[in-house]
Structures are given as C-alpha cells and as structure tokens.
Short mmCIF file of C-alpha atoms in Angstrom, two decimals:
data_model
loop_
_atom_site.label_atom_id
_atom_site.label_comp_id
_atom_site.label_asym_id
_atom_site.label_seq_id
_atom_site.Cartn_x
_atom_site.Cartn_y
_atom_site.Cartn_z
CA MET A 1 118.39 91.17 199.31
CA THR A 2 119.90 92.35 196.32
CA SER A 3 120.91 95.90 195.41
CA ARG A 4 118.33 95.29 192.49
CA ARG A 5 115.21 93.55 194.60
CA LEU A 6 115.59 96.69 197.09
CA PHE A 7 114.92 99.28 194.91
CA GLN A 8 112.39 97.17 193.11
CA ASP A 9 110.40 96.99 196.39
CA VAL A 10 111.08 100.94 196.85
CA ALA A 11 109.75 101.45 193.59
CA GLU A 12 106.41 99.28 194.78
CA GLN A 13 106.08 100.71 198.04
CA ILE A 14 106.07 104.43 195.83
CA VAL A 15 103.50 103.70 194.23
CA ALA A 16 101.45 102.12 196.50
CA LEU A 17 101.64 106.19 198.24
CA ILE A 18 101.28 107.12 195.14
CA GLU A 19 97.78 105.29 194.52
CA GLU A 20 96.83 105.75 198.33
CA GLY A 21 96.43 109.55 197.35
CA ALA A 22 99.75 110.57 200.20
CA PHE A 23 101.09 112.13 195.90
CA PRO A 24 99.20 113.36 194.02
CA PRO A 25 99.10 113.83 190.50
CA GLY A 26 101.38 117.10 189.87
CA ALA A 27 102.80 116.37 193.71
CA ARG A 28 106.96 116.77 194.53
CA LEU A 29 108.29 113.93 196.03
CA PRO A 30 110.76 114.35 199.05
CA GLY A 31 113.93 115.04 198.41
CA GLU A 32 115.88 110.96 198.08
CA ARG A 33 117.87 112.02 202.29
CA GLU A 34 114.47 112.20 203.54
CA LEU A 35 113.19 109.01 201.52
CA SER A 36 116.03 107.26 202.36
CA GLU A 37 115.48 108.23 205.42
CA ARG A 38 111.71 106.31 205.29
CA PHE A 39 112.02 103.35 203.90
CA GLY A 40 115.01 102.33 205.52
CA VAL A 41 117.97 102.10 202.06
CA SER A 42 120.28 104.43 200.62
CA ARG A 43 119.82 107.36 198.23
CA VAL A 44 121.50 104.99 195.32
CA VAL A 45 118.72 103.23 195.72
CA ILE A 46 116.17 105.23 196.31
CA ARG A 47 117.44 107.49 193.11
CA GLU A 48 117.68 103.20 191.59
CA ALA A 49 112.92 103.08 192.23
CA GLU A 50 112.62 106.44 190.96
CA ILE A 51 114.52 106.20 187.21
CA ALA A 52 112.33 102.55 186.80
CA LEU A 53 109.24 105.18 188.04
CA GLN A 54 110.34 107.09 185.23
CA ALA A 55 110.49 104.65 182.62
CA SER A 56 107.06 103.27 183.53
CA GLY A 57 105.73 106.93 183.37
CA ARG A 58 104.56 107.01 187.25
CA LEU A 59 107.49 109.75 187.71
CA ARG A 60 108.91 113.06 186.12
CA ILE A 61 112.45 113.73 186.84
CA LYS A 62 113.24 117.13 185.93
CA THR A 63 116.64 117.99 186.45
CA GLY A 64 117.43 121.14 189.17
CA SER A 65 113.43 120.95 190.09
CA GLY A 66 112.82 118.10 191.67
CA VAL A 67 110.51 114.32 191.18
CA TYR A 68 106.81 114.77 190.30
CA VAL A 69 104.30 112.43 189.80
CA ALA A 70 102.99 112.40 186.53
CA ASP A 71 99.73 112.27 185.45
CA GLN A 72 97.81 108.28 184.32
CA GLY A 73 95.74 108.28 181.89
CA SER A 74 96.82 105.88 179.40
CA ALA A 75 94.75 103.41 177.95
CA GLY A 76 94.88 99.71 179.17
CA GLY A 77 96.11 100.37 183.07
CA GLU A 78 99.55 100.99 181.52
CA HIS A 79 101.70 104.16 182.05
CA LEU A 80 103.84 105.97 179.23
CA PRO A 81 107.40 107.56 179.74
CA ILE A 82 105.66 111.84 179.38
CA VAL A 83 108.83 112.13 176.44
CA SER A 84 109.52 114.97 173.69
CA ALA A 85 108.67 114.69 171.09
CA PHE A 86 112.71 115.78 170.25
CA GLU A 87 113.28 112.77 172.54
CA LEU A 88 111.07 110.14 170.71
CA THR A 89 112.60 111.30 167.92
CA GLU A 90 116.26 110.87 168.59
CA ALA A 91 115.10 106.82 169.76
CA ARG A 92 113.23 106.46 166.65
CA ALA A 93 116.29 107.39 164.84
CA LEU A 94 118.81 105.15 166.61
CA PHE A 95 116.30 101.95 166.68
CA GLU A 96 114.44 102.67 163.68
CA SER A 97 117.68 102.82 161.31
CA GLU A 98 119.24 99.65 162.96
CA ALA A 99 116.09 97.88 162.17
CA ALA A 100 116.21 99.08 158.56
CA ALA A 101 120.11 97.64 158.32
CA LEU A 102 118.33 94.56 159.44
CA ALA A 103 115.89 94.33 157.08
CA ALA A 104 117.87 94.62 154.42
CA PRO A 105 119.64 91.39 153.71
CA ILE A 106 115.66 89.55 154.28
CA ILE A 107 113.25 91.75 153.30
CA SER A 108 110.69 89.55 151.28
CA ASP A 109 109.19 90.65 147.67
CA THR A 110 106.06 90.50 149.61
CA ASP A 111 107.57 93.50 151.95
CA ILE A 112 109.06 95.55 149.40
CA ALA A 113 105.59 95.48 148.07
CA VAL A 114 103.88 95.81 150.34
CA LEU A 115 106.55 98.82 151.68
CA HIS A 116 105.68 100.24 147.52
CA ASP A 117 101.76 100.83 148.22
CA LEU A 118 102.26 102.69 150.93
CA LEU A 119 104.27 104.77 149.57
CA GLU A 120 101.92 105.23 146.60
CA GLN A 121 99.49 106.35 149.92
CA MET A 122 101.18 108.77 150.79
CA SER A 123 101.92 110.59 148.37
CA ARG A 124 98.10 111.37 148.18
CA ASP A 125 96.88 114.77 148.97
CA ASN A 126 93.40 113.70 151.10
CA MET A 127 94.23 112.24 153.93
CA ASP A 128 93.38 113.53 157.04
CA ASP A 129 95.99 113.53 160.18
CA ASP A 130 95.42 110.49 161.43
CA GLU A 131 95.56 108.74 157.76
CA VAL A 132 98.58 110.46 157.51
CA THR A 133 99.72 109.09 160.70
CA ALA A 134 98.57 105.06 159.68
CA VAL A 135 100.07 104.91 156.93
CA ASP A 136 102.82 106.24 158.96
CA ARG A 137 103.28 103.89 161.08
CA ALA A 138 102.51 101.11 159.04
CA PHE A 139 105.66 102.25 156.93
CA HIS A 140 107.93 101.79 159.82
CA LEU A 141 105.82 98.72 161.49
CA THR A 142 106.60 97.08 158.15
CA ILE A 143 110.74 97.32 158.06
CA ALA A 144 110.80 96.21 162.09
CA SER A 145 108.66 93.29 161.00
CA ALA A 146 110.54 92.70 158.52
CA SER A 147 113.77 92.27 160.45
CA GLY A 148 112.38 88.75 162.40
CA ASN A 149 114.05 90.14 165.56
CA LYS A 150 110.68 90.01 167.87
CA ALA A 151 112.42 92.68 170.65
CA ILE A 152 113.06 95.32 167.92
CA ILE A 153 108.87 94.94 166.39
CA HIS A 154 108.28 94.97 170.30
CA VAL A 155 110.62 98.53 170.84
CA VAL A 156 109.17 99.97 167.72
CA GLU A 157 105.79 98.74 168.39
CA SER A 158 106.02 101.07 171.95
CA LEU A 159 107.91 103.85 170.79
CA TRP A 160 104.61 104.66 168.15
CA ARG A 161 102.55 104.14 171.16
CA LEU A 162 104.19 107.13 172.71
CA ARG A 163 104.12 109.32 168.80
CA THR A 164 100.47 108.55 168.67
CA GLU A 165 99.20 108.31 172.97
CA LEU A 166 100.72 111.26 174.28
CA PRO A 167 99.36 114.55 173.38
CA GLU A 168 102.49 116.62 173.00
CA VAL A 169 104.18 115.15 170.98
CA ARG A 170 100.73 114.34 168.50
CA GLN A 171 100.76 118.08 167.99
CA THR A 172 104.78 118.65 168.07
CA HIS A 173 104.18 116.28 164.34
CA SER A 174 100.87 116.81 163.45
CA SER A 175 102.15 121.07 163.52
CA VAL A 176 104.91 120.11 160.20
CA CYS A 177 103.29 116.97 158.59
CA HIS A 178 101.34 119.13 157.06
CA HIS A 179 103.78 121.48 155.68
CA ASP A 180 106.46 118.47 154.33
CA SER A 181 104.93 116.48 153.16
CA ARG A 182 106.34 115.46 149.44
CA GLN A 183 109.60 115.79 151.82
CA ARG A 184 108.71 113.15 153.50
CA HIS A 185 107.35 111.00 150.69
CA ASP A 186 110.65 111.46 148.80
CA GLU A 187 112.80 110.34 152.62
CA HIS A 188 109.93 107.49 152.93
CA GLY A 189 111.02 106.38 148.20
CA ALA A 190 114.61 106.75 149.24
CA ILE A 191 114.69 103.88 152.47
CA VAL A 192 112.26 101.17 149.77
CA ASP A 193 115.24 102.14 147.49
CA ALA A 194 118.11 100.85 149.95
CA LEU A 195 115.61 98.20 150.99
CA ALA A 196 114.63 97.19 147.81
CA ARG A 197 118.70 97.32 147.13
CA ARG A 198 119.60 94.78 150.00
CA ASP A 199 121.99 98.12 151.01
CA PRO A 200 122.75 97.80 154.87
CA GLN A 201 124.39 100.89 154.84
CA ALA A 202 122.47 102.76 152.39
CA ALA A 203 119.02 101.61 154.29
CA ARG A 204 120.29 102.90 158.45
CA LEU A 205 121.65 106.02 155.94
CA ALA A 206 118.51 107.15 153.93
CA MET A 207 115.88 106.25 157.44
CA ARG A 208 118.80 108.60 160.09
CA GLN A 209 118.35 110.80 157.68
CA HIS A 210 115.08 110.67 157.68
CA PHE A 211 114.41 111.20 161.11
CA SER A 212 117.29 113.80 161.28
CA ARG A 213 115.07 116.29 159.29
CA LEU A 214 112.50 115.63 161.47
CA ILE A 215 114.28 116.72 164.13
CA GLU A 216 115.28 119.57 162.53
CA ALA A 217 111.39 120.69 161.20
CA MET A 218 110.41 120.20 164.58
CA LEU A 219 112.60 122.22 165.83
CA ASP A 220 112.25 125.07 163.26
CA ALA A 221 107.98 124.90 164.26
CA THR A 222 109.60 125.38 167.93
CA GLU A 223 111.04 128.18 167.54
CA GLN A 224 108.37 129.56 165.11
CA ARG A 225 105.72 128.92 167.48
CA GLN A 226 107.67 130.59 170.48
CA ILE A 227 108.32 133.84 168.06
CA ALA A 228 104.68 134.16 167.78
CA GLU A 229 104.08 133.45 171.00
CA LEU A 230 106.32 135.94 172.35
CA LYS A 231 104.77 138.60 169.81
CA GLN A 232 101.59 138.06 171.36
CA ARG A 233 102.87 138.49 174.63
CA SER A 234 104.72 141.65 173.29
CA ALA A 235 101.53 142.81 171.64
CA GLU A 236 98.82 142.02 174.63
CA SER A 237 100.93 144.32 175.99
CA ARG A 238 101.62 147.34 173.79
CA ALA A 239 98.04 147.50 174.35
CA ARG A 240 97.85 147.47 177.63
CA PHE A 241 100.30 150.28 178.67
CA MET A 242 99.34 152.54 175.38
CA LEU A 243 95.74 152.26 177.53
CA SER A 244 97.93 153.04 180.32
CA ALA A 245 99.34 156.11 178.87
CA LYS A 246 95.92 158.01 177.42
CA LEU A 247 94.57 157.64 181.40
CA THR A 248 96.98 159.30 182.55
#
C-alpha cells in the first residue's frame, strides 16, 4: 500500500473516531508516537494525515502545543480550515495577483465595463457591511473569471468562502473596512486601469499593493484593539486595588 493511501486511511480512521465522540471538538489528539502505535504506521504517515485533516478543517495544529479537533459547523457538510485574516489575505495576494496578471491580456470589454460599474457601486456611502462585501466579492471574482482558468476561479471562490464564513475573519475585515473605503476604492480603480490597458505586470502590482495595504491596515487595527484591551484591564485592576486600599 502506498504512503498516500496509508495517510488517507489513517485520516479516515481519525475522522471516524471524531464522529464517534472519542475526540470531541476542542480535544487534543494523542501525540504522533502514540497514534503511530495505535494505527500501526510511521510517525510520518500520522503527520501527513494530520496535515490533510487540517487542510479540510477537521483539525487545528498549534505549533508547540499539539493537534486539536476543530469545531465544526460550516454549511453543506463541507469543513472549512480555520485560518486567520492575515493568512487568508496573504494567500489571496498570491493567487489574485497572478489571476489579475493572467486576465489582463485577454479580459473582455464587457468585463471591464462590469468592473467599472462595481467601482461606481463601491463609491456609494450608504451601503452596509454585507453590501460592501458582496460588491467586493463580485469585483474579485470577475477578475478571476476573466483569467479563463477554472482552477484559479475555484481557488478564489474558496478563498472568498473563508472570507465570508469564518467569524474571526469577518470581524477583522469589518474593523478596517469602515475606515478606508476611499483608499480601497482608489486601489480597486488602479487594478481596473491596469486591466483596461491590458498590462499584466501593472495588474499584478496593483493587486499586490491592494492586499499589502490591507494587511497593514489589519495589523494597525489589531494593535489598537490590543492596546485598548490592555488599558481596560489596567483600569479594572487599578479600580480593584484602590478599593482594596480603602478597605484597609
């Protein structure tokens, strides 16, 4: 039996144990050595099975801590991997920059017109978060579709599922989208301009710059949130200790 078949079999057995309740959501799996003895395979096979199950969203691998059973709940019985907004944006930068470069030489005038219409919608001030997300999704999927590559289209659609269905990712994006609507509009405009010129390098660069700036905005928002939480905890501690001092 090949190594590939072995790790698939082990992955299926682990999933069966999870579904039977042997390893409930949040539980830490036994170590590689114990699992290798349990299933009669090498630790390499165990590691491959765990990586495969992490990719499918069944497990979460925490470096230095162990492997844990992920909470389930994605629609349609499909399990999404748990990723951070930063990991997702990094992946989108890689795939969508190349999608834009591939689309540039062959994008149709109709698709360019669609992108201009979506740009006009982005400029409106009265849209709620769901509407903003829907327009943004349509913009990026239009470019992916214009690449003519079905694999790229599938990947970008899958990345957008992570963007819209993972609560922590949605929250992180929401924390920055209210404050940078004009900048995001200008960045999307630069992407459309490059595509309209049929310039692959410019399209790739414009898309990459868009995601680089988004990562910076998310880092700033994360830092501000952490500072606010630290100040709140400090204020609570100060109030508690001042109360204790008065009682003595």
